[in-house]
JSON list of C-alpha atoms in Angstrom, two decimals:
[
{"chain": "A", "resi": 1, "resn": "ALA", "atom": "CA", "xyz": [-13.16, -11.96, -5.10]},
{"chain": "A", "resi": 2, "resn": "THR", "atom": "CA", "xyz": [-13.90, -14.18, -2.11]},
{"chain": "A", "resi": 3, "resn": "PHE", "atom": "CA", "xyz": [-16.08, -11.51, -0.53]},
{"chain": "A", "resi": 4, "resn": "VAL", "atom": "CA", "xyz": [-18.03, -10.93, -3.75]},
{"chain": "A", "resi": 5, "resn": "THR", "atom": "CA", "xyz": [-18.52, -14.68, -4.21]},
{"chain": "A", "resi": 6, "resn": "GLY", "atom": "CA", "xyz": [-19.76, -15.04, -0.63]},
{"chain": "A", "resi": 7, "resn": "VAL", "atom": "CA", "xyz": [-22.19, -12.14, -0.99]},
{"chain": "A", "resi": 8, "resn": "CYS", "atom": "CA", "xyz": [-23.51, -13.57, -4.27]},
{"chain": "A", "resi": 9, "resn": "LEU", "atom": "CA", "xyz": [-23.98, -17.00, -2.68]},
{"chain": "A", "resi": 10, "resn": "ILE", "atom": "CA", "xyz": [-25.88, -15.51, 0.26]},
{"chain": "A", "resi": 11, "resn": "GLY", "atom": "CA", "xyz": [-27.99, -13.49, -2.19]},
{"chain": "A", "resi": 12, "resn": "VAL", "atom": "CA", "xyz": [-28.89, -16.61, -4.15]},
{"chain": "A", "resi": 13, "resn": "ILE", "atom": "CA", "xyz": [-29.87, -18.44, -0.95]},
{"chain": "A", "resi": 14, "resn": "VAL", "atom": "CA", "xyz": [-32.05, -15.53, 0.21]},
{"chain": "A", "resi": 15, "resn": "ALA", "atom": "CA", "xyz": [-33.65, -15.23, -3.24]},
{"chain": "A", "resi": 16, "resn": "CYS", "atom": "CA", "xyz": [-34.45, -18.97, -3.27]},
{"chain": "A", "resi": 17, "resn": "ALA", "atom": "CA", "xyz": [-35.99, -18.70, 0.19]},
{"chain": "A", "resi": 18, "resn": "PHE", "atom": "CA", "xyz": [-38.14, -15.76, -0.88]},
{"chain": "A", "resi": 19, "resn": "ALA", "atom": "CA", "xyz": [-39.13, -17.51, -4.12]},
{"chain": "A", "resi": 20, "resn": "THR", "atom": "CA", "xyz": [-40.23, -20.58, -2.16]},
{"chain": "A", "resi": 21, "resn": "ALA", "atom": "CA", "xyz": [-42.21, -18.45, 0.25]},
{"chain": "A", "resi": 22, "resn": "GLY", "atom": "CA", "xyz": [-43.70, -16.55, -2.69]},
{"chain": "A", "resi": 23, "resn": "ALA", "atom": "CA", "xyz": [-44.78, -19.77, -4.38]},
{"chain": "A", "resi": 24, "resn": "PHE", "atom": "CA", "xyz": [-46.69, -20.76, -1.26]},
{"chain": "A", "resi": 25, "resn": "ALA", "atom": "CA", "xyz": [-48.10, -17.22, -0.96]},
{"chain": "A", "resi": 26, "resn": "HIS", "atom": "CA", "xyz": [-50.36, -17.74, -3.96]},
{"chain": "A", "resi": 27, "resn": "ALA", "atom": "CA", "xyz": [-52.28, -20.36, -1.98]},
{"chain": "A", "resi": 28, "resn": "ARG", "atom": "CA", "xyz": [-53.01, -17.81, 0.76]},
{"chain": "A", "resi": 29, "resn": "VAL", "atom": "CA", "xyz": [-54.77, -14.52, 0.22]},
{"chain": "A", "resi": 30, "resn": "GLY", "atom": "CA", "xyz": [-53.59, -11.27, 1.74]},
{"chain": "A", "resi": 31, "resn": "ARG", "atom": "CA", "xyz": [-51.03, -8.50, 1.46]},
{"chain": "A", "resi": 32, "resn": "LEU", "atom": "CA", "xyz": [-48.65, -10.07, 3.95]},
{"chain": "A", "resi": 33, "resn": "ALA", "atom": "CA", "xyz": [-48.60, -13.35, 2.05]},
{"chain": "A", "resi": 34, "resn": "MET", "atom": "CA", "xyz": [-47.40, -11.61, -1.14]},
{"chain": "A", "resi": 35, "resn": "ALA", "atom": "CA", "xyz": [-44.61, -9.68, 0.63]},
{"chain": "A", "resi": 36, "resn": "PRO", "atom": "CA", "xyz": [-41.81, -12.05, -0.51]},
{"chain": "A", "resi": 37, "resn": "VAL", "atom": "CA", "xyz": [-42.90, -11.73, -4.14]},
{"chain": "A", "resi": 38, "resn": "ARG", "atom": "CA", "xyz": [-42.99, -7.94, -3.87]},
{"chain": "A", "resi": 39, "resn": "PHE", "atom": "CA", "xyz": [-39.55, -7.97, -2.27]},
{"chain": "A", "resi": 40, "resn": "LEU", "atom": "CA", "xyz": [-38.13, -10.12, -5.08]},
{"chain": "A", "resi": 41, "resn": "ARG", "atom": "CA", "xyz": [-39.66, -7.86, -7.73]},
{"chain": "A", "resi": 42, "resn": "ALA", "atom": "CA", "xyz": [-38.32, -4.71, -6.07]},
{"chain": "A", "resi": 43, "resn": "SER", "atom": "CA", "xyz": [-34.85, -6.22, -5.62]},
{"chain": "A", "resi": 44, "resn": "ALA", "atom": "CA", "xyz": [-34.80, -7.43, -9.25]},
{"chain": "A", "resi": 45, "resn": "GLN", "atom": "CA", "xyz": [-35.67, -3.92, -10.43]},
{"chain": "A", "resi": 46, "resn": "LEU", "atom": "CA", "xyz": [-32.99, -2.42, -8.20]},
{"chain": "A", "resi": 47, "resn": "VAL", "atom": "CA", "xyz": [-30.30, -4.86, -9.36]},
{"chain": "A", "resi": 48, "resn": "SER", "atom": "CA", "xyz": [-31.16, -4.38, -13.03]},
{"chain": "A", "resi": 49, "resn": "THR", "atom": "CA", "xyz": [-31.04, -0.57, -12.83]},
{"chain": "A", "resi": 50, "resn": "ALA", "atom": "CA", "xyz": [-29.13, 1.34, -10.16]},
{"chain": "A", "resi": 51, "resn": "VAL", "atom": "CA", "xyz": [-26.95, -1.42, -8.73]},
{"chain": "A", "resi": 52, "resn": "TYR", "atom": "CA", "xyz": [-26.09, -3.22, -11.99]},
{"chain": "A", "resi": 53, "resn": "ILE", "atom": "CA", "xyz": [-22.97, -1.28, -13.01]},
{"chain": "A", "resi": 54, "resn": "PRO", "atom": "CA", "xyz": [-21.40, -1.31, -9.50]},
{"chain": "A", "resi": 55, "resn": "LEU", "atom": "CA", "xyz": [-22.00, -5.08, -9.23]},
{"chain": "A", "resi": 56, "resn": "ALA", "atom": "CA", "xyz": [-20.65, -5.74, -12.72]},
{"chain": "A", "resi": 57, "resn": "SER", "atom": "CA", "xyz": [-17.65, -3.47, -12.04]},
{"chain": "A", "resi": 58, "resn": "SER", "atom": "CA", "xyz": [-16.84, -5.30, -8.81]},
{"chain": "A", "resi": 59, "resn": "LEU", "atom": "CA", "xyz": [-17.00, -8.61, -10.65]},
{"chain": "A", "resi": 60, "resn": "VAL", "atom": "CA", "xyz": [-14.62, -7.52, -13.41]},
{"chain": "A", "resi": 61, "resn": "GLN", "atom": "CA", "xyz": [-12.02, -5.97, -11.08]},
{"chain": "A", "resi": 62, "resn": "VAL", "atom": "CA", "xyz": [-10.13, -9.25, -11.16]},
{"chain": "A", "resi": 63, "resn": "LEU", "atom": "CA", "xyz": [-9.56, -8.69, -14.90]},
{"chain": "A", "resi": 64, "resn": "GLN", "atom": "CA", "xyz": [-7.66, -5.44, -14.26]},
{"chain": "A", "resi": 65, "resn": "CYS", "atom": "CA", "xyz": [-4.35, -7.23, -14.19]},
{"chain": "A", "resi": 66, "resn": "PRO", "atom": "CA", "xyz": [-1.77, -6.70, -16.97]},
{"chain": "A", "resi": 67, "resn": "VAL", "atom": "CA", "xyz": [0.25, -9.78, -17.90]},
{"chain": "A", "resi": 68, "resn": "GLY", "atom": "CA", "xyz": [3.57, -9.94, -16.07]},
{"chain": "A", "resi": 69, "resn": "THR", "atom": "CA", "xyz": [2.50, -8.00, -12.97]},
{"chain": "A", "resi": 70, "resn": "SER", "atom": "CA", "xyz": [1.20, -9.32, -9.66]},
{"chain": "A", "resi": 71, "resn": "TRP", "atom": "CA", "xyz": [-2.29, -9.33, -8.18]},
{"chain": "A", "resi": 72, "resn": "LEU", "atom": "CA", "xyz": [-2.85, -8.88, -4.45]},
{"chain": "A", "resi": 73, "resn": "ASP", "atom": "CA", "xyz": [-5.72, -10.80, -2.84]},
{"chain": "A", "resi": 74, "resn": "GLN", "atom": "CA", "xyz": [-6.07, -10.59, 0.95]},
{"chain": "A", "resi": 75, "resn": "GLY", "atom": "CA", "xyz": [-2.33, -10.42, 1.55]},
{"chain": "A", "resi": 76, "resn": "ARG", "atom": "CA", "xyz": [-1.39, -13.10, -1.02]},
{"chain": "A", "resi": 77, "resn": "VAL", "atom": "CA", "xyz": [0.50, -12.01, -4.11]},
{"chain": "A", "resi": 78, "resn": "TRP", "atom": "CA", "xyz": [-0.41, -13.94, -7.26]},
{"chain": "A", "resi": 79, "resn": "GLN", "atom": "CA", "xyz": [1.17, -13.68, -10.69]},
{"chain": "A", "resi": 80, "resn": "CYS", "atom": "CA", "xyz": [-1.29, -12.05, -13.10]},
{"chain": "A", "resi": 81, "resn": "TRP", "atom": "CA", "xyz": [-2.83, -14.68, -15.34]},
{"chain": "A", "resi": 82, "resn": "GLY", "atom": "CA", "xyz": [-0.92, -17.43, -13.60]},
{"chain": "A", "resi": 83, "resn": "TRP", "atom": "CA", "xyz": [-2.86, -20.61, -12.85]},
{"chain": "A", "resi": 84, "resn": "ARG", "atom": "CA", "xyz": [-4.35, -19.28, -9.56]},
{"chain": "A", "resi": 85, "resn": "HIS", "atom": "CA", "xyz": [-5.40, -15.97, -11.03]},
{"chain": "A", "resi": 86, "resn": "ALA", "atom": "CA", "xyz": [-6.75, -17.67, -14.15]},
{"chain": "A", "resi": 87, "resn": "ILE", "atom": "CA", "xyz": [-9.00, -19.91, -12.05]},
{"chain": "A", "resi": 88, "resn": "VAL", "atom": "CA", "xyz": [-10.39, -16.91, -10.16]},
{"chain": "A", "resi": 89, "resn": "ALA", "atom": "CA", "xyz": [-10.80, -14.89, -13.38]},
{"chain": "A", "resi": 90, "resn": "SER", "atom": "CA", "xyz": [-12.63, -17.69, -15.17]},
{"chain": "A", "resi": 91, "resn": "SER", "atom": "CA", "xyz": [-14.99, -18.22, -12.23]},
{"chain": "A", "resi": 92, "resn": "VAL", "atom": "CA", "xyz": [-15.66, -14.48, -12.10]},
{"chain": "A", "resi": 93, "resn": "MET", "atom": "CA", "xyz": [-16.43, -14.43, -15.83]},
{"chain": "A", "resi": 94, "resn": "LEU", "atom": "CA", "xyz": [-18.82, -17.36, -15.35]},
{"chain": "A", "resi": 95, "resn": "ALA", "atom": "CA", "xyz": [-20.50, -15.49, -12.48]},
{"chain": "A", "resi": 96, "resn": "LEU", "atom": "CA", "xyz": [-20.75, -12.37, -14.67]},
{"chain": "A", "resi": 97, "resn": "LEU", "atom": "CA", "xyz": [-22.39, -14.36, -17.49]},
{"chain": "A", "resi": 98, "resn": "LEU", "atom": "CA", "xyz": [-24.85, -15.91, -15.04]},
{"chain": "A", "resi": 99, "resn": "PHE", "atom": "CA", "xyz": [-25.57, -12.48, -13.55]},
{"chain": "A", "resi": 100, "resn": "LEU", "atom": "CA", "xyz": [-26.11, -11.08, -17.06]},
{"chain": "A", "resi": 101, "resn": "ALA", "atom": "CA", "xyz": [-28.48, -13.90, -18.03]},
{"chain": "A", "resi": 102, "resn": "LEU", "atom": "CA", "xyz": [-30.58, -13.60, -14.88]},
{"chain": "A", "resi": 103, "resn": "THR", "atom": "CA", "xyz": [-30.76, -9.82, -15.22]},
{"chain": "A", "resi": 104, "resn": "LEU", "atom": "CA", "xyz": [-31.81, -10.10, -18.87]},
{"chain": "A", "resi": 105, "resn": "VAL", "atom": "CA", "xyz": [-34.65, -12.43, -17.89]},
{"chain": "A", "resi": 106, "resn": "CYS", "atom": "CA", "xyz": [-35.81, -10.08, -15.13]},
{"chain": "A", "resi": 107, "resn": "VAL", "atom": "CA", "xyz": [-35.66, -7.01, -17.37]},
{"chain": "A", "resi": 108, "resn": "ALA", "atom": "CA", "xyz": [-37.46, -8.71, -20.25]},
{"chain": "A", "resi": 109, "resn": "VAL", "atom": "CA", "xyz": [-40.29, -10.16, -18.17]},
{"chain": "A", "resi": 110, "resn": "PHE", "atom": "CA", "xyz": [-40.98, -8.25, -14.96]},
{"chain": "A", "resi": 111, "resn": "PHE", "atom": "CA", "xyz": [-42.36, -4.78, -15.65]},
{"chain": "A", "resi": 112, "resn": "ASN", "atom": "CA", "xyz": [-45.65, -2.89, -15.56]},
{"chain": "A", "resi": 113, "resn": "ARG", "atom": "CA", "xyz": [-47.36, -3.19, -18.96]},
{"chain": "A", "resi": 114, "resn": "SER", "atom": "CA", "xyz": [-50.55, -1.23, -18.26]},
{"chain": "A", "resi": 115, "resn": "PRO", "atom": "CA", "xyz": [-50.76, 1.98, -20.33]},
{"chain": "A", "resi": 116, "resn": "GLY", "atom": "CA", "xyz": [-53.35, 3.40, -17.91]},
{"chain": "A", "resi": 117, "resn": "SER", "atom": "CA", "xyz": [-51.15, 2.85, -14.87]},
{"chain": "A", "resi": 118, "resn": "ASN", "atom": "CA", "xyz": [-50.20, 5.70, -12.55]},
{"chain": "A", "resi": 119, "resn": "ASN", "atom": "CA", "xyz": [-46.62, 4.41, -12.66]},
{"chain": "A", "resi": 120, "resn": "VAL", "atom": "CA", "xyz": [-44.57, 6.58, -15.04]},
{"chain": "A", "resi": 121, "resn": "LEU", "atom": "CA", "xyz": [-42.22, 3.66, -15.66]},
{"chain": "A", "resi": 122, "resn": "SER", "atom": "CA", "xyz": [-44.90, 1.44, -17.23]},
{"chain": "A", "resi": 123, "resn": "ARG", "atom": "CA", "xyz": [-43.76, 0.34, -20.67]},
{"chain": "A", "resi": 124, "resn": "ALA", "atom": "CA", "xyz": [-44.96, -1.58, -23.67]},
{"chain": "A", "resi": 125, "resn": "HIS", "atom": "CA", "xyz": [-42.05, -4.02, -23.98]},
{"chain": "A", "resi": 126, "resn": "GLY", "atom": "CA", "xyz": [-38.71, -4.94, -22.46]},
{"chain": "A", "resi": 127, "resn": "ARG", "atom": "CA", "xyz": [-36.57, -5.17, -25.60]},
{"chain": "A", "resi": 128, "resn": "VAL", "atom": "CA", "xyz": [-34.89, -1.80, -25.12]},
{"chain": "A", "resi": 129, "resn": "HIS", "atom": "CA", "xyz": [-34.03, -2.59, -21.53]},
{"chain": "A", "resi": 130, "resn": "VAL", "atom": "CA", "xyz": [-32.47, -5.90, -22.57]},
{"chain": "A", "resi": 131, "resn": "ALA", "atom": "CA", "xyz": [-30.20, -3.99, -24.97]},
{"chain": "A", "resi": 132, "resn": "MET", "atom": "CA", "xyz": [-29.38, -1.49, -22.23]},
{"chain": "A", "resi": 133, "resn": "VAL", "atom": "CA", "xyz": [-28.30, -4.28, -19.87]},
{"chain": "A", "resi": 134, "resn": "VAL", "atom": "CA", "xyz": [-25.97, -5.59, -22.59]},
{"chain": "A", "resi": 135, "resn": "ILE", "atom": "CA", "xyz": [-24.51, -2.08, -22.95]},
{"chain": "A", "resi": 136, "resn": "LYS", "atom": "CA", "xyz": [-24.14, -1.80, -19.16]},
{"chain": "A", "resi": 137, "resn": "THR", "atom": "CA", "xyz": [-22.18, -5.05, -19.26]},
{"chain": "A", "resi": 138, "resn": "ILE", "atom": "CA", "xyz": [-19.91, -4.16, -22.18]},
{"chain": "A", "resi": 139, "resn": "LEU", "atom": "CA", "xyz": [-18.73, -0.85, -20.72]},
{"chain": "A", "resi": 140, "resn": "PRO", "atom": "CA", "xyz": [-17.37, -2.15, -17.37]},
{"chain": "A", "resi": 141, "resn": "VAL", "atom": "CA", "xyz": [-15.68, -5.07, -19.12]},
{"chain": "A", "resi": 142, "resn": "ALA", "atom": "CA", "xyz": [-14.10, -2.72, -21.68]},
{"chain": "A", "resi": 143, "resn": "PHE", "atom": "CA", "xyz": [-12.83, -0.38, -18.97]},
{"chain": "A", "resi": 144, "resn": "ALA", "atom": "CA", "xyz": [-11.56, -3.31, -16.90]},
{"chain": "A", "resi": 145, "resn": "LEU", "atom": "CA", "xyz": [-9.43, -4.35, -19.87]},
{"chain": "A", "resi": 146, "resn": "ASP", "atom": "CA", "xyz": [-8.17, -0.79, -20.48]},
{"chain": "A", "resi": 147, "resn": "HIS", "atom": "CA", "xyz": [-4.57, -1.98, -20.10]},
{"chain": "A", "resi": 148, "resn": "ALA", "atom": "CA", "xyz": [-4.97, -4.26, -23.12]},
{"chain": "A", "resi": 149, "resn": "LEU", "atom": "CA", "xyz": [-7.13, -2.02, -25.32]},
{"chain": "A", "resi": 150, "resn": "PRO", "atom": "CA", "xyz": [-6.03, 1.12, -27.15]},
{"chain": "A", "resi": 151, "resn": "PRO", "atom": "CA", "xyz": [-7.76, 4.36, -26.09]},
{"chain": "A", "resi": 152, "resn": "ALA", "atom": "CA", "xyz": [-9.53, 4.60, -29.46]},
{"chain": "A", "resi": 153, "resn": "VAL", "atom": "CA", "xyz": [-11.43, 1.37, -28.70]},
{"chain": "A", "resi": 154, "resn": "LEU", "atom": "CA", "xyz": [-12.60, 2.76, -25.34]},
{"chain": "A", "resi": 155, "resn": "VAL", "atom": "CA", "xyz": [-13.73, 6.01, -26.96]},
{"chain": "A", "resi": 156, "resn": "ALA", "atom": "CA", "xyz": [-15.53, 4.04, -29.69]},
{"chain": "A", "resi": 157, "resn": "ALA", "atom": "CA", "xyz": [-17.22, 1.85, -27.05]},
{"chain": "A", "resi": 158, "resn": "CYS", "atom": "CA", "xyz": [-18.51, 4.92, -25.21]},
{"chain": "A", "resi": 159, "resn": "LEU", "atom": "CA", "xyz": [-19.59, 6.66, -28.40]},
{"chain": "A", "resi": 160, "resn": "CYS", "atom": "CA", "xyz": [-21.32, 3.62, -29.88]},
{"chain": "A", "resi": 161, "resn": "SER", "atom": "CA", "xyz": [-23.08, 2.77, -26.60]},
{"chain": "A", "resi": 162, "resn": "GLY", "atom": "CA", "xyz": [-24.42, 6.32, -26.36]},
{"chain": "A", "resi": 163, "resn": "LEU", "atom": "CA", "xyz": [-25.60, 6.31, -29.97]},
{"chain": "A", "resi": 164, "resn": "VAL", "atom": "CA", "xyz": [-27.30, 2.92, -29.55]},
{"chain": "A", "resi": 165, "resn": "TRP", "atom": "CA", "xyz": [-28.88, 4.16, -26.32]},
{"chain": "A", "resi": 166, "resn": "PHE", "atom": "CA", "xyz": [-30.23, 7.29, -28.05]},
{"chain": "A", "resi": 167, "resn": "THR", "atom": "CA", "xyz": [-31.45, 5.35, -31.10]},
{"chain": "A", "resi": 168, "resn": "LEU", "atom": "CA", "xyz": [-33.27, 2.76, -28.99]},
{"chain": "A", "resi": 169, "resn": "TYR", "atom": "CA", "xyz": [-35.23, 5.30, -26.98]},
{"chain": "A", "resi": 170, "resn": "TRP", "atom": "CA", "xyz": [-35.85, 7.56, -29.99]},
{"chain": "A", "resi": 171, "resn": "THR", "atom": "CA", "xyz": [-37.05, 4.75, -32.27]},
{"chain": "A", "resi": 172, "resn": "PHE", "atom": "CA", "xyz": [-38.82, 2.18, -30.09]},
{"chain": "A", "resi": 173, "resn": "LEU", "atom": "CA", "xyz": [-40.36, 4.49, -27.42]},
{"chain": "A", "resi": 174, "resn": "PRO", "atom": "CA", "xyz": [-40.56, 1.78, -24.74]},
{"chain": "A", "resi": 175, "resn": "TYR", "atom": "CA", "xyz": [-42.29, 3.86, -22.06]},
{"chain": "A", "resi": 176, "resn": "HIS", "atom": "CA", "xyz": [-45.95, 4.81, -22.25]},
{"chain": "A", "resi": 177, "resn": "ASP", "atom": "CA", "xyz": [-45.09, 8.22, -20.74]},
{"chain": "A", "resi": 178, "resn": "GLN", "atom": "CA", "xyz": [-43.28, 10.17, -23.47]},
{"chain": "A", "resi": 179, "resn": "PHE", "atom": "CA", "xyz": [-41.52, 12.40, -20.95]},
{"chain": "A", "resi": 180, "resn": "ILE", "atom": "CA", "xyz": [-39.49, 9.40, -19.74]},
{"chain": "A", "resi": 181, "resn": "ASN", "atom": "CA", "xyz": [-38.55, 8.53, -23.35]},
{"chain": "A", "resi": 182, "resn": "ARG", "atom": "CA", "xyz": [-37.37, 12.10, -23.96]},
{"chain": "A", "resi": 183, "resn": "LEU", "atom": "CA", "xyz": [-35.49, 12.10, -20.66]},
{"chain": "A", "resi": 184, "resn": "GLN", "atom": "CA", "xyz": [-33.65, 8.90, -21.63]},
{"chain": "A", "resi": 185, "resn": "CYS", "atom": "CA", "xyz": [-32.79, 10.43, -25.03]},
{"chain": "A", "resi": 186, "resn": "GLY", "atom": "CA", "xyz": [-31.39, 13.44, -23.18]},
{"chain": "A", "resi": 187, "resn": "PHE", "atom": "CA", "xyz": [-29.28, 11.22, -20.93]},
{"chain": "A", "resi": 188, "resn": "ALA", "atom": "CA", "xyz": [-27.98, 9.39, -24.00]},
{"chain": "A", "resi": 189, "resn": "ALA", "atom": "CA", "xyz": [-27.11, 12.67, -25.74]},
{"chain": "A", "resi": 190, "resn": "VAL", "atom": "CA", "xyz": [-25.16, 13.81, -22.66]},
{"chain": "A", "resi": 191, "resn": "HIS", "atom": "CA", "xyz": [-23.36, 10.43, -22.61]},
{"chain": "A", "resi": 192, "resn": "VAL", "atom": "CA", "xyz": [-22.34, 10.83, -26.27]},
{"chain": "A", "resi": 193, "resn": "TRP", "atom": "CA", "xyz": [-21.35, 14.46, -25.78]},
{"chain": "A", "resi": 194, "resn": "ALA", "atom": "CA", "xyz": [-19.24, 13.77, -22.68]}
]
């Protein structure tokens, strides 16, 4: 938990530095001046897609601690849900909520809206992706609490998330390129089937 907190703090400092440099880049003209803004946009897209579930899973690992057992952190053994572990778990949950909120803002706002764009990932709105981020948060939390939840709840969480995923891409068609919408529906169908 200490390593994850340190990495998150360094990430926030780097993001603030790039945001400050990007704010001053609008005063200057040129490709090099906009590099920090492009980096922030690319990193926000990466964090909200491919890296989201591993980051969320690493944050909720501290919750994988049944009551009455012990939790090992860098050589120290703590009682699960004792006062030390509860402080770490509550700070991790706060960090997860902050991470979720910032990712929801990035997903809802920063995307290519142009239907004539050469980018196949251009889309009309960000509502579906906001719902997908919520699903990608619920699943790691549910599987982190697998010791406290019956297996039927975990199966229902997987089944419902897949059905919501399929329904969102089938109904709202967020991408301008219909192949990407069909591909997402196929991924959702495989998720439900598996």
